[in-house]
Amino acid sequence: MVSKPVTGPNPESHDDDLLRDHRELQRLFEQVEIAKTEWEQTMDCVPEMVILTNTSGSVQRCNKTFADYLQKNYYDIIGRNWTLLLCERGLPVNASHDSTRTIRENSSERWYEIKTHPYTTKGKNAASGHVTTITDITMQKKFSQQLEEKNHQIMENLRDLNDKNAELAEAYASLKKTQSQVLQQEKMASIGQLAAGVAHEINNPIGFITSNLNSLGKYLTRLSDFIQLQKKALASPGDPAILEEVRQKEKTMKMNFIMDDSMKIIEESLDGSDRVQKIVQSLKSFSRSDDGKRVPADINECLESAVNIVWNEIKYKAALKRELGILPQTLCYPNQLNQVFMNILINAVQAIKNQGTITVRTWHSDDSIRASISDTGCGMPPEVVARIFEPFFTTKEVGKGTGLGLSITYEVIKRHEGEIWVESTLGEGTTFNIRIPVIEAG
Ligand SMILES: Nc1ncnc2c1ncn2[C@@H]1O[C@H](COP(=O)(O)OP(=O)(O)O)[C@@H](O)[C@H]1O
Ligand SMILES: [Mg+2]
């Protein structure tokens, strides 16, 4: 800050006291001068513009930053109205004394914050002027604008995300619906493929049960003839001719054979009807879809159901070895597990070209139910193993494979929080391993 030099009192007095006073005053003036210069230099170092105006707005003092901003000499500023000076420079300020204002410079992107404070001289009540500071806030403004833009962008992105989320939720819901439809369709398709075999499995016992019933019918006629003859013998006891006839008839009508054979064919027929009953039960459980609720079940039964359905395919191609351990009941989707075992068993059968062995094992270990299904079929190269759980991946000819069996299997095991993995050697065979944690019904 630049100011006019301060002139001391006239030292022309020859009086000693006066001279002393004069020196004292001189010293004081010098001190004041030093303090004033220090203060002015301090104000000149401040990056803000600082202006002291009187009540009518004329500049009384200002710092170097203000003079530099106006590109004017200090003395050309003093006494002039501060708002006019700023307007000339292109900063449209009015004389308002509102404490804080933000103003943009004409034809530039620079922003300034103007703060006006009333200035009161010691001993007076009314303001004797104002101190105004003007700060270049372009950087802060740009920064806050950028922040605002970023904020806006973030809000927009959030809205987008929200929309996408809603779309995703919708897509997920429809996917889930489709998935359960696909699950059911694939299951029905597999049963469709197996239908001939299943029908054969039912027809076969029904066939021999029918023929057995025919035989039993004939045996019964002969039996009743014989009973008639015995009645006749009982009516005339001691008649040797009738007794001889009974003995003869017993031989010619092969009564002993009829009795033995009747027992055998009844046993055989009961076995047959058991078998039919099992198949029908398995079919029933396959055609039901689990309605989203886990129920306690013995996984061995799921495996047995699947074997029943696929039996006709297995029996001509493979010896089936069952090594089923005792398993605890677990909360699960039994019909979906039926399908898992059916898918793996059908694949095993299809992998065996001529004759082979399929081994099914189950055991309980470490709070998990473990199952493995091995076949001595064609095996797989690593590049096939890597893809078997992909939906629609199949190496089978059109009409034989949909490529969905194992992807559904995988999903079902995941739904049970379990694991499925495969070991396969090309030309030797394949083992599917399953682990499902036991969940006790509670
Ligand atoms: N036990 C197995 N032995 C050999 N290859 C198998 C066996 N199980 C599955 N694969 C292979 O995995 C593929 C996918 O099986 P899957 O998903 O059941 O579909 P699909 O049986 O309809 O082809 C099969 O095409 C076959 O190449
Ligand atoms: Mg399959």
CSV table of C-alpha atoms and ligand atoms in Angstrom, one decimal:
chain,number,residue,atom,x,y,z
A,1,MET,CA,0.0,0.0,0.0
A,2,VAL,CA,1.4,3.4,-1.0
A,3,SER,CA,0.7,6.6,1.0
A,4,LYS,CA,1.9,10.2,1.3
A,5,PRO,CA,4.9,10.6,3.6
A,6,VAL,CA,4.1,11.8,7.0
A,7,THR,CA,5.6,15.2,7.9
A,8,GLY,CA,6.7,15.8,11.5
A,9,PRO,CA,6.3,19.1,13.4
A,10,ASN,CA,8.5,22.1,12.5
A,11,PRO,CA,11.8,21.6,14.3
A,12,GLU,CA,12.7,25.4,14.0
A,13,SER,CA,12.2,26.1,17.8
A,14,HIS,CA,15.4,26.8,19.6
A,15,ASP,CA,13.9,25.9,22.9
A,16,ASP,CA,15.6,22.8,24.3
A,17,ASP,CA,12.4,21.3,25.6
A,18,LEU,CA,10.7,21.9,22.4
A,19,LEU,CA,13.6,20.2,20.7
A,20,ARG,CA,13.4,17.2,23.0
A,21,ASP,CA,9.7,17.0,22.5
A,22,HIS,CA,10.3,17.3,18.8
A,23,ARG,CA,12.8,14.5,18.8
A,24,GLU,CA,10.4,12.4,20.9
A,25,LEU,CA,7.6,13.1,18.4
A,26,GLN,CA,10.0,12.4,15.5
A,27,ARG,CA,10.8,9.1,17.1
A,28,LEU,CA,7.1,8.3,17.6
A,29,PHE,CA,6.3,9.3,14.0
A,30,GLU,CA,9.0,7.1,12.7
A,31,GLN,CA,7.6,4.2,14.7
A,32,VAL,CA,4.1,4.9,13.5
A,33,GLU,CA,5.5,5.2,10.0
A,34,ILE,CA,7.3,1.8,10.3
A,35,ALA,CA,4.1,0.2,11.7
A,36,LYS,CA,2.0,1.7,9.0
A,37,THR,CA,4.4,0.5,6.3
A,38,GLU,CA,4.5,-2.9,7.8
A,39,TRP,CA,0.7,-3.1,7.8
A,40,GLU,CA,0.5,-1.8,4.3
A,41,GLN,CA,3.0,-4.3,3.1
A,42,THR,CA,1.1,-7.0,4.9
A,43,MET,CA,-2.1,-6.0,3.1
A,44,ASP,CA,-0.2,-5.9,-0.2
A,45,CYS,CA,0.8,-9.5,0.3
A,46,VAL,CA,-2.8,-10.6,0.6
A,47,PRO,CA,-4.1,-12.3,-2.6
A,48,GLU,CA,-7.6,-10.8,-1.9
A,49,MET,CA,-8.4,-7.2,-2.9
A,50,VAL,CA,-9.0,-5.1,0.2
A,51,ILE,CA,-10.7,-1.6,-0.1
A,52,LEU,CA,-11.5,0.9,2.6
A,53,THR,CA,-14.3,3.2,1.5
A,54,ASN,CA,-16.1,6.1,3.2
A,55,THR,CA,-19.9,6.0,3.6
A,56,SER,CA,-20.4,7.4,0.1
A,57,GLY,CA,-18.3,4.7,-1.4
A,58,SER,CA,-15.1,6.7,-2.2
A,59,VAL,CA,-11.9,4.7,-1.8
A,60,GLN,CA,-9.9,5.8,1.2
A,61,ARG,CA,-7.3,3.1,1.0
A,62,CYS,CA,-6.7,-0.1,-1.0
A,63,ASN,CA,-4.1,-2.8,-1.3
A,64,LYS,CA,-1.8,-3.5,-4.3
A,65,THR,CA,-3.9,-6.5,-5.4
A,66,PHE,CA,-6.9,-4.1,-6.0
A,67,ALA,CA,-4.7,-1.6,-7.9
A,68,ASP,CA,-3.2,-4.4,-10.0
A,69,TYR,CA,-6.6,-5.7,-10.8
A,70,LEU,CA,-7.8,-2.3,-11.9
A,71,GLN,CA,-4.5,-1.8,-13.7
A,72,LYS,CA,-4.3,1.7,-12.2
A,73,ASN,CA,-2.0,3.8,-10.2
A,74,TYR,CA,-2.8,3.9,-6.4
A,75,TYR,CA,-3.4,7.7,-6.5
A,76,ASP,CA,-5.8,7.4,-9.5
A,77,ILE,CA,-7.9,5.2,-7.3
A,78,ILE,CA,-8.0,7.1,-4.1
A,79,GLY,CA,-11.2,9.2,-3.8
A,80,ARG,CA,-13.0,7.4,-6.6
A,81,ASN,CA,-16.2,5.4,-6.2
A,82,TRP,CA,-15.2,1.7,-5.8
A,83,THR,CA,-18.2,0.3,-7.7
A,84,LEU,CA,-17.7,2.6,-10.7
A,85,LEU,CA,-14.0,1.6,-10.8
A,86,LEU,CA,-15.0,-2.1,-10.8
A,87,CYS,CA,-17.7,-1.6,-13.4
A,88,GLU,CA,-15.2,0.2,-15.7
A,89,ARG,CA,-12.9,-2.9,-15.3
A,90,GLY,CA,-15.8,-5.1,-16.3
A,91,LEU,CA,-17.0,-6.4,-12.9
A,92,PRO,CA,-20.6,-5.3,-12.6
A,93,VAL,CA,-20.9,-4.5,-8.9
A,94,ASN,CA,-23.6,-2.4,-7.4
A,95,ALA,CA,-23.4,-0.4,-4.3
A,96,SER,CA,-25.3,-2.9,-2.2
A,97,HIS,CA,-23.9,-3.6,1.2
A,98,ASP,CA,-25.2,-7.1,1.4
A,99,SER,CA,-22.5,-8.9,3.1
A,100,THR,CA,-21.6,-11.6,0.5
A,101,ARG,CA,-22.1,-11.6,-3.3
A,102,THR,CA,-20.7,-13.6,-6.1
A,103,ILE,CA,-20.2,-11.8,-9.4
A,104,ARG,CA,-18.9,-12.9,-12.8
A,105,GLU,CA,-16.6,-10.7,-14.8
A,106,ASN,CA,-18.1,-9.5,-18.1
A,107,SER,CA,-16.8,-11.4,-21.1
A,108,SER,CA,-14.7,-13.8,-19.0
A,109,GLU,CA,-15.1,-16.9,-17.0
A,110,ARG,CA,-13.7,-15.4,-13.9
A,111,TRP,CA,-15.8,-15.2,-10.7
A,112,TYR,CA,-15.3,-13.0,-7.7
A,113,GLU,CA,-16.7,-13.1,-4.2
A,114,ILE,CA,-17.4,-9.7,-2.7
A,115,LYS,CA,-17.7,-9.2,1.1
A,116,THR,CA,-18.6,-5.9,2.6
A,117,HIS,CA,-18.2,-5.1,6.3
A,118,PRO,CA,-19.2,-1.9,8.0
A,119,TYR,CA,-16.2,0.0,9.5
A,120,THR,CA,-16.6,2.0,12.6
A,121,THR,CA,-14.1,4.5,14.0
A,122,LYS,CA,-13.3,4.2,17.6
A,123,GLY,CA,-15.8,6.3,19.7
A,124,LYS,CA,-18.4,6.6,17.0
A,125,ASN,CA,-21.6,4.6,16.8
A,126,ALA,CA,-22.5,4.9,13.1
A,127,ALA,CA,-20.4,3.3,10.4
A,128,SER,CA,-17.8,5.6,9.1
A,129,GLY,CA,-17.2,3.5,6.0
A,130,HIS,CA,-16.8,0.0,4.7
A,131,VAL,CA,-14.1,-2.6,4.3
A,132,THR,CA,-14.6,-4.6,1.2
A,133,THR,CA,-12.7,-7.7,0.2
A,134,ILE,CA,-12.9,-9.2,-3.3
A,135,THR,CA,-11.6,-12.7,-3.8
A,136,ASP,CA,-11.0,-14.5,-7.0
A,137,ILE,CA,-13.1,-17.7,-6.6
A,138,THR,CA,-12.9,-18.9,-10.2
A,139,MET,CA,-11.1,-22.1,-9.2
A,140,GLN,CA,-13.5,-22.9,-6.4
A,141,LYS,CA,-16.4,-22.1,-8.7
A,142,LYS,CA,-15.1,-24.4,-11.4
A,143,PHE,CA,-14.4,-27.0,-8.9
A,144,SER,CA,-17.9,-26.8,-7.4
A,145,GLN,CA,-19.4,-26.7,-10.9
A,146,GLN,CA,-17.4,-29.9,-11.8
A,147,LEU,CA,-18.5,-31.4,-8.6
A,148,GLU,CA,-22.1,-30.5,-9.4
A,149,GLU,CA,-21.8,-31.9,-12.9
A,150,LYS,CA,-20.3,-35.1,-11.4
A,151,ASN,CA,-23.0,-35.2,-8.9
A,152,HIS,CA,-25.6,-34.8,-11.6
A,153,GLN,CA,-23.9,-37.5,-13.6
A,154,ILE,CA,-23.8,-39.8,-10.6
A,155,MET,CA,-27.5,-39.2,-10.0
A,156,GLU,CA,-28.3,-39.9,-13.6
A,157,ASN,CA,-26.1,-43.1,-13.5
A,158,LEU,CA,-27.9,-44.0,-10.3
A,159,ARG,CA,-31.3,-43.5,-12.0
A,160,ASP,CA,-30.0,-45.6,-14.9
A,161,LEU,CA,-28.8,-48.3,-12.6
A,162,ASN,CA,-32.1,-48.3,-10.8
A,163,ASP,CA,-33.9,-48.7,-14.1
A,164,LYS,CA,-31.5,-51.5,-15.1
A,165,ASN,CA,-32.0,-53.1,-11.8
A,166,ALA,CA,-35.7,-53.1,-12.2
A,167,GLU,CA,-35.2,-54.6,-15.7
A,168,LEU,CA,-32.8,-57.2,-14.4
A,169,ALA,CA,-35.2,-58.2,-11.6
A,170,GLU,CA,-37.9,-58.6,-14.2
A,171,ALA,CA,-35.6,-60.5,-16.6
A,172,TYR,CA,-34.5,-62.7,-13.6
A,173,ALA,CA,-38.1,-63.4,-12.6
A,174,SER,CA,-39.0,-64.4,-16.2
A,175,LEU,CA,-35.8,-66.4,-16.5
A,176,LYS,CA,-36.7,-68.3,-13.3
A,177,LYS,CA,-40.1,-69.0,-14.7
A,178,THR,CA,-38.6,-70.2,-18.0
A,179,GLN,CA,-36.0,-72.2,-16.1
A,180,SER,CA,-38.6,-74.1,-14.2
A,181,GLN,CA,-40.6,-74.7,-17.4
A,182,VAL,CA,-37.4,-75.9,-19.2
A,183,LEU,CA,-36.7,-78.1,-16.2
A,184,GLN,CA,-40.1,-79.7,-16.4
A,185,GLN,CA,-40.0,-79.9,-20.2
A,186,GLU,CA,-36.6,-81.6,-20.3
A,187,LYS,CA,-37.8,-84.0,-17.7
A,188,MET,CA,-40.9,-84.8,-19.6
A,189,ALA,CA,-38.9,-85.1,-22.8
A,190,SER,CA,-36.5,-87.6,-21.2
A,191,ILE,CA,-39.5,-89.6,-20.0
A,192,GLY,CA,-40.9,-89.3,-23.5
A,193,GLN,CA,-37.7,-90.7,-24.9
A,194,LEU,CA,-37.9,-93.5,-22.3
A,195,ALA,CA,-41.6,-94.1,-22.8
A,196,ALA,CA,-41.2,-97.1,-25.0
A,197,GLY,CA,-38.8,-98.7,-22.5
A,198,VAL,CA,-41.1,-97.8,-19.6
A,199,ALA,CA,-44.1,-99.3,-21.5
A,200,HIS,CA,-42.1,-102.4,-22.1
A,201,GLU,CA,-41.2,-102.6,-18.4
A,202,ILE,CA,-44.8,-102.4,-17.5
A,203,ASN,CA,-46.1,-104.7,-20.4
A,204,ASN,CA,-43.6,-107.4,-19.6
A,205,PRO,CA,-44.8,-108.2,-16.1
A,206,ILE,CA,-48.4,-107.5,-17.1
A,207,GLY,CA,-47.9,-110.1,-19.9
A,208,PHE,CA,-46.7,-112.8,-17.6
A,209,ILE,CA,-49.2,-112.0,-14.9
A,210,THR,CA,-52.0,-112.4,-17.5
A,211,SER,CA,-50.5,-115.7,-18.7
A,212,ASN,CA,-50.1,-116.8,-15.1
A,213,LEU,CA,-53.7,-116.0,-14.4
A,214,ASN,CA,-54.7,-118.1,-17.4
A,215,SER,CA,-52.7,-121.0,-16.1
A,216,LEU,CA,-54.1,-120.5,-12.7
A,217,GLY,CA,-57.6,-120.6,-14.2
A,218,LYS,CA,-56.9,-124.0,-15.9
A,219,TYR,CA,-55.4,-125.3,-12.7
A,220,LEU,CA,-58.5,-124.2,-10.8
A,221,THR,CA,-60.8,-126.2,-13.3
A,222,ARG,CA,-58.7,-129.3,-12.8
A,223,LEU,CA,-58.6,-128.8,-9.0
A,224,SER,CA,-62.4,-128.4,-8.8
A,225,ASP,CA,-62.8,-131.6,-11.0
A,226,PHE,CA,-60.5,-133.4,-8.5
A,227,ILE,CA,-62.4,-132.0,-5.5
A,228,GLN,CA,-65.6,-133.3,-7.0
A,229,LEU,CA,-64.1,-136.8,-7.3
A,230,GLN,CA,-62.9,-136.6,-3.7
A,231,LYS,CA,-66.3,-135.6,-2.6
A,232,LYS,CA,-67.7,-138.7,-4.4
A,233,ALA,CA,-65.1,-140.9,-2.6
A,234,LEU,CA,-66.0,-139.4,0.8
A,235,ALA,CA,-69.7,-140.2,0.1
A,236,SER,CA,-69.0,-143.9,-0.3
A,237,PRO,CA,-66.1,-144.6,2.1
A,238,GLY,CA,-64.3,-148.0,1.7
A,239,ASP,CA,-65.2,-148.3,-2.1
A,240,PRO,CA,-61.9,-149.5,-3.5
A,241,ALA,CA,-62.9,-148.7,-7.1
A,242,ILE,CA,-63.5,-145.0,-6.3
A,243,LEU,CA,-60.3,-144.8,-4.2
A,244,GLU,CA,-58.3,-146.3,-7.2
A,245,GLU,CA,-60.0,-143.7,-9.5
A,246,VAL,CA,-58.9,-140.9,-7.1
A,247,ARG,CA,-55.3,-142.2,-7.1
A,248,GLN,CA,-55.3,-142.5,-10.9
A,249,LYS,CA,-56.7,-139.0,-11.4
A,250,GLU,CA,-54.2,-137.5,-8.9
A,251,LYS,CA,-51.5,-138.8,-11.1
A,252,THR,CA,-53.0,-138.0,-14.6
A,253,MET,CA,-54.1,-134.5,-13.5
A,254,LYS,CA,-50.6,-133.8,-12.1
A,255,MET,CA,-52.1,-132.5,-8.9
A,256,ASN,CA,-48.7,-132.2,-7.1
A,257,PHE,CA,-47.3,-130.3,-10.0
A,258,ILE,CA,-50.4,-128.0,-10.1
A,259,MET,CA,-50.0,-127.2,-6.4
A,260,ASP,CA,-46.3,-126.4,-6.7
A,261,ASP,CA,-46.6,-124.5,-9.9
A,262,SER,CA,-49.6,-122.5,-8.5
A,263,MET,CA,-47.4,-121.3,-5.6
A,264,LYS,CA,-44.6,-120.4,-8.0
A,265,ILE,CA,-46.8,-118.4,-10.5
A,266,ILE,CA,-48.5,-116.6,-7.7
A,267,GLU,CA,-45.1,-115.5,-6.3
A,268,GLU,CA,-44.0,-114.6,-9.8
A,269,SER,CA,-47.2,-112.6,-10.4
A,270,LEU,CA,-46.8,-110.8,-7.1
A,271,ASP,CA,-43.2,-109.9,-8.0
A,272,GLY,CA,-44.5,-108.6,-11.4
A,273,SER,CA,-47.2,-106.5,-9.8
A,274,ASP,CA,-44.7,-105.1,-7.3
A,275,ARG,CA,-42.5,-104.1,-10.2
A,276,VAL,CA,-45.4,-102.4,-12.1
A,277,GLN,CA,-46.3,-100.6,-8.9
A,278,LYS,CA,-42.7,-99.3,-8.5
A,279,ILE,CA,-42.6,-98.1,-12.0
A,280,VAL,CA,-45.9,-96.4,-11.8
A,281,GLN,CA,-44.9,-94.7,-8.5
A,282,SER,CA,-41.6,-93.6,-10.1
A,283,LEU,CA,-43.4,-92.2,-13.1
A,284,LYS,CA,-45.8,-90.3,-10.8
A,285,SER,CA,-43.0,-88.8,-8.8
A,286,PHE,CA,-41.2,-87.8,-12.1
A,287,SER,CA,-44.2,-86.1,-13.6
A,288,ARG,CA,-44.7,-83.9,-10.5
A,289,SER,CA,-42.7,-80.8,-10.2
A,290,ASP,CA,-41.4,-79.7,-6.8
A,291,ASP,CA,-43.4,-76.7,-5.9
A,292,GLY,CA,-40.6,-74.7,-4.4
A,293,LYS,CA,-40.6,-76.3,-1.0
A,294,ARG,CA,-37.9,-78.6,0.3
A,295,VAL,CA,-39.2,-81.8,1.9
A,296,PRO,CA,-37.4,-84.4,4.0
A,297,ALA,CA,-36.4,-87.4,1.8
A,298,ASP,CA,-34.0,-90.3,1.5
A,299,ILE,CA,-31.8,-89.7,-1.5
A,300,ASN,CA,-31.4,-93.5,-2.0
A,301,GLU,CA,-35.1,-93.5,-2.9
A,302,CYS,CA,-34.5,-90.8,-5.6
A,303,LEU,CA,-31.8,-93.0,-7.0
A,304,GLU,CA,-34.0,-96.1,-7.0
A,305,SER,CA,-36.8,-94.2,-8.7
A,306,ALA,CA,-34.4,-93.1,-11.4
A,307,VAL,CA,-33.1,-96.6,-11.9
A,308,ASN,CA,-36.7,-97.9,-12.2
A,309,ILE,CA,-37.4,-95.5,-15.0
A,310,VAL,CA,-34.2,-96.1,-16.9
A,311,TRP,CA,-34.1,-99.9,-16.1
A,312,ASN,CA,-35.2,-101.0,-19.5
A,313,GLU,CA,-32.3,-99.0,-21.1
A,314,ILE,CA,-29.8,-100.3,-18.6
A,315,LYS,CA,-30.6,-104.0,-18.5
A,316,TYR,CA,-29.6,-104.8,-22.0
A,317,LYS,CA,-26.4,-102.9,-21.9
A,318,ALA,CA,-25.0,-102.9,-18.5
A,319,ALA,CA,-24.7,-104.8,-15.3
A,320,LEU,CA,-25.9,-102.5,-12.5
A,321,LYS,CA,-24.0,-102.6,-9.3
A,322,ARG,CA,-25.7,-101.0,-6.3
A,323,GLU,CA,-23.7,-100.0,-3.3
A,324,LEU,CA,-26.1,-97.9,-1.4
A,325,GLY,CA,-25.2,-96.9,2.1
A,326,ILE,CA,-27.6,-95.9,4.9
A,327,LEU,CA,-28.4,-92.2,4.4
A,328,PRO,CA,-30.0,-89.7,6.8
A,329,GLN,CA,-33.1,-87.9,5.6
A,330,THR,CA,-32.4,-84.5,4.3
A,331,LEU,CA,-34.4,-81.5,3.2
A,332,CYS,CA,-34.3,-81.5,-0.5
A,333,TYR,CA,-36.3,-81.3,-3.8
A,334,PRO,CA,-36.7,-85.1,-4.3
A,335,ASN,CA,-38.3,-84.9,-7.8
A,336,GLN,CA,-35.4,-82.7,-9.0
A,337,LEU,CA,-32.9,-85.1,-7.6
A,338,ASN,CA,-34.8,-88.0,-9.4
A,339,GLN,CA,-34.1,-86.1,-12.5
A,340,VAL,CA,-30.4,-85.5,-11.7
A,341,PHE,CA,-29.9,-89.3,-11.3
A,342,MET,CA,-32.0,-90.1,-14.4
A,343,ASN,CA,-29.9,-87.6,-16.5
A,344,ILE,CA,-26.6,-89.1,-15.3
A,345,LEU,CA,-27.9,-92.7,-15.7
A,346,ILE,CA,-29.1,-92.1,-19.3
A,347,ASN,CA,-25.8,-90.5,-20.2
A,348,ALA,CA,-24.0,-93.5,-18.6
A,349,VAL,CA,-26.1,-96.0,-20.7
A,350,GLN,CA,-25.6,-94.0,-23.8
A,351,ALA,CA,-21.8,-93.9,-23.2
A,352,ILE,CA,-21.6,-97.7,-23.2
A,353,LYS,CA,-21.4,-99.0,-26.7
A,354,ASN,CA,-21.9,-102.8,-26.3
A,355,GLN,CA,-21.7,-104.2,-22.8
A,356,GLY,CA,-20.5,-102.5,-19.6
A,357,THR,CA,-21.0,-101.9,-16.0
A,358,ILE,CA,-22.7,-99.0,-14.2
A,359,THR,CA,-21.9,-98.6,-10.5
A,360,VAL,CA,-24.0,-96.5,-8.2
A,361,ARG,CA,-22.7,-95.7,-4.8
A,362,THR,CA,-24.1,-93.6,-2.0
A,363,TRP,CA,-22.6,-92.9,1.5
A,364,HIS,CA,-22.8,-90.5,4.3
A,365,SER,CA,-19.7,-88.6,5.3
A,366,ASP,CA,-18.9,-85.2,7.1
A,367,ASP,CA,-22.5,-84.1,7.3
A,368,SER,CA,-22.9,-84.6,3.5
A,369,ILE,CA,-24.6,-87.1,1.3
A,370,ARG,CA,-22.2,-88.4,-1.3
A,371,ALA,CA,-23.1,-90.2,-4.5
A,372,SER,CA,-21.1,-91.5,-7.4
A,373,ILE,CA,-22.3,-93.0,-10.7
A,374,SER,CA,-19.6,-94.7,-12.7
A,375,ASP,CA,-19.7,-96.2,-16.1
A,376,THR,CA,-17.3,-98.2,-18.2
A,377,GLY,CA,-18.4,-96.3,-21.3
A,378,CYS,CA,-16.5,-94.3,-23.9
A,379,GLY,CA,-15.2,-91.6,-21.5
A,380,MET,CA,-14.5,-88.0,-22.6
A,381,PRO,CA,-11.5,-86.0,-23.7
A,382,PRO,CA,-10.7,-83.0,-21.5
A,383,GLU,CA,-12.2,-80.4,-24.0
A,384,VAL,CA,-15.6,-82.2,-23.7
A,385,VAL,CA,-15.3,-82.5,-19.9
A,386,ALA,CA,-14.7,-78.7,-19.8
A,387,ARG,CA,-18.0,-78.0,-21.5
A,388,ILE,CA,-20.5,-80.7,-20.3
A,389,PHE,CA,-22.4,-78.4,-17.9
A,390,GLU,CA,-23.0,-75.8,-20.6
A,391,PRO,CA,-26.6,-75.6,-21.7
A,392,PHE,CA,-27.2,-77.0,-25.1
A,393,PHE,CA,-23.7,-78.6,-25.3
A,394,THR,CA,-24.0,-82.0,-26.8
A,395,THR,CA,-21.9,-84.4,-28.8
A,396,LYS,CA,-24.9,-86.6,-29.6
A,397,GLU,CA,-26.7,-86.7,-32.9
A,398,VAL,CA,-29.8,-84.6,-33.4
A,399,GLY,CA,-32.8,-86.2,-31.7
A,400,LYS,CA,-30.7,-88.1,-29.2
A,401,GLY,CA,-29.3,-85.3,-27.2
A,402,THR,CA,-30.6,-81.9,-26.2
A,403,GLY,CA,-27.5,-80.8,-24.3
A,404,LEU,CA,-29.7,-79.8,-21.4
A,405,GLY,CA,-29.4,-82.8,-19.1
A,406,LEU,CA,-26.2,-81.9,-17.3
A,407,SER,CA,-26.8,-78.1,-17.2
A,408,ILE,CA,-30.1,-78.8,-15.4
A,409,THR,CA,-28.3,-81.4,-13.2
A,410,TYR,CA,-25.7,-78.7,-12.3
A,411,GLU,CA,-28.4,-76.2,-11.5
A,412,VAL,CA,-30.3,-78.6,-9.3
A,413,ILE,CA,-27.2,-79.5,-7.3
A,414,LYS,CA,-26.3,-75.8,-6.9
A,415,ARG,CA,-29.9,-75.3,-5.6
A,416,HIS,CA,-29.1,-77.9,-2.9
A,417,GLU,CA,-25.9,-76.0,-2.1
A,418,GLY,CA,-24.0,-79.0,-3.2
A,419,GLU,CA,-21.2,-79.9,-5.7
A,420,ILE,CA,-20.9,-82.0,-8.8
A,421,TRP,CA,-17.7,-82.9,-10.5
A,422,VAL,CA,-16.6,-85.4,-13.0
A,423,GLU,CA,-13.7,-87.7,-13.6
A,424,SER,CA,-13.3,-89.2,-17.0
A,425,THR,CA,-10.8,-91.1,-19.0
A,426,LEU,CA,-11.2,-91.5,-22.7
A,427,GLY,CA,-11.9,-95.1,-23.7
A,428,GLU,CA,-12.2,-96.2,-20.1
A,429,GLY,CA,-15.2,-94.6,-18.5
A,430,THR,CA,-16.6,-91.8,-16.5
A,431,THR,CA,-17.6,-91.1,-12.8
A,432,PHE,CA,-20.0,-88.3,-11.8
A,433,ASN,CA,-19.5,-87.3,-8.1
A,434,ILE,CA,-22.1,-85.5,-6.1
A,435,ARG,CA,-22.0,-84.0,-2.6
A,436,ILE,CA,-25.1,-82.6,-1.0
A,437,PRO,CA,-25.0,-81.2,2.5
A,438,VAL,CA,-27.4,-82.8,4.9
A,439,ILE,CA,-30.1,-80.4,6.1
A,440,GLU,CA,-32.1,-81.6,9.0
A,441,ALA,CA,-35.8,-80.8,9.0
A,442,GLY,CA,-36.4,-78.4,11.8
B,1,LIG,N1,-21.2,-90.7,-18.9
B,1,LIG,C1,-20.7,-90.0,-19.9
B,1,LIG,N2,-19.8,-90.5,-20.7
B,1,LIG,C2,-19.3,-89.9,-21.8
B,1,LIG,N3,-19.8,-88.6,-22.1
B,1,LIG,C3,-20.7,-88.0,-21.4
B,1,LIG,C4,-21.2,-88.7,-20.2
B,1,LIG,N4,-22.1,-87.9,-19.7
B,1,LIG,C5,-22.2,-86.8,-20.4
B,1,LIG,N5,-21.3,-86.8,-21.5
B,1,LIG,C6,-21.1,-85.8,-22.5
B,1,LIG,O1,-21.7,-84.6,-22.1
B,1,LIG,C7,-22.5,-84.1,-23.1
B,1,LIG,C8,-23.6,-83.3,-22.4
B,1,LIG,O2,-24.5,-84.1,-21.7
B,1,LIG,P1,-26.0,-83.7,-21.5
B,1,LIG,O3,-26.0,-82.3,-20.9
B,1,LIG,O4,-26.7,-84.8,-20.7
B,1,LIG,O5,-26.6,-83.6,-22.9
B,1,LIG,P2,-27.0,-84.7,-23.9
B,1,LIG,O6,-27.0,-86.0,-23.2
B,1,LIG,O7,-28.4,-84.3,-24.3
B,1,LIG,O8,-26.0,-84.6,-25.0
B,1,LIG,C9,-22.9,-85.3,-23.8
B,1,LIG,O9,-23.3,-84.9,-25.2
B,1,LIG,C10,-21.7,-86.1,-23.8
B,1,LIG,O10,-20.8,-85.7,-24.8
B,2,MG,MG,-28.0,-86.3,-21.4
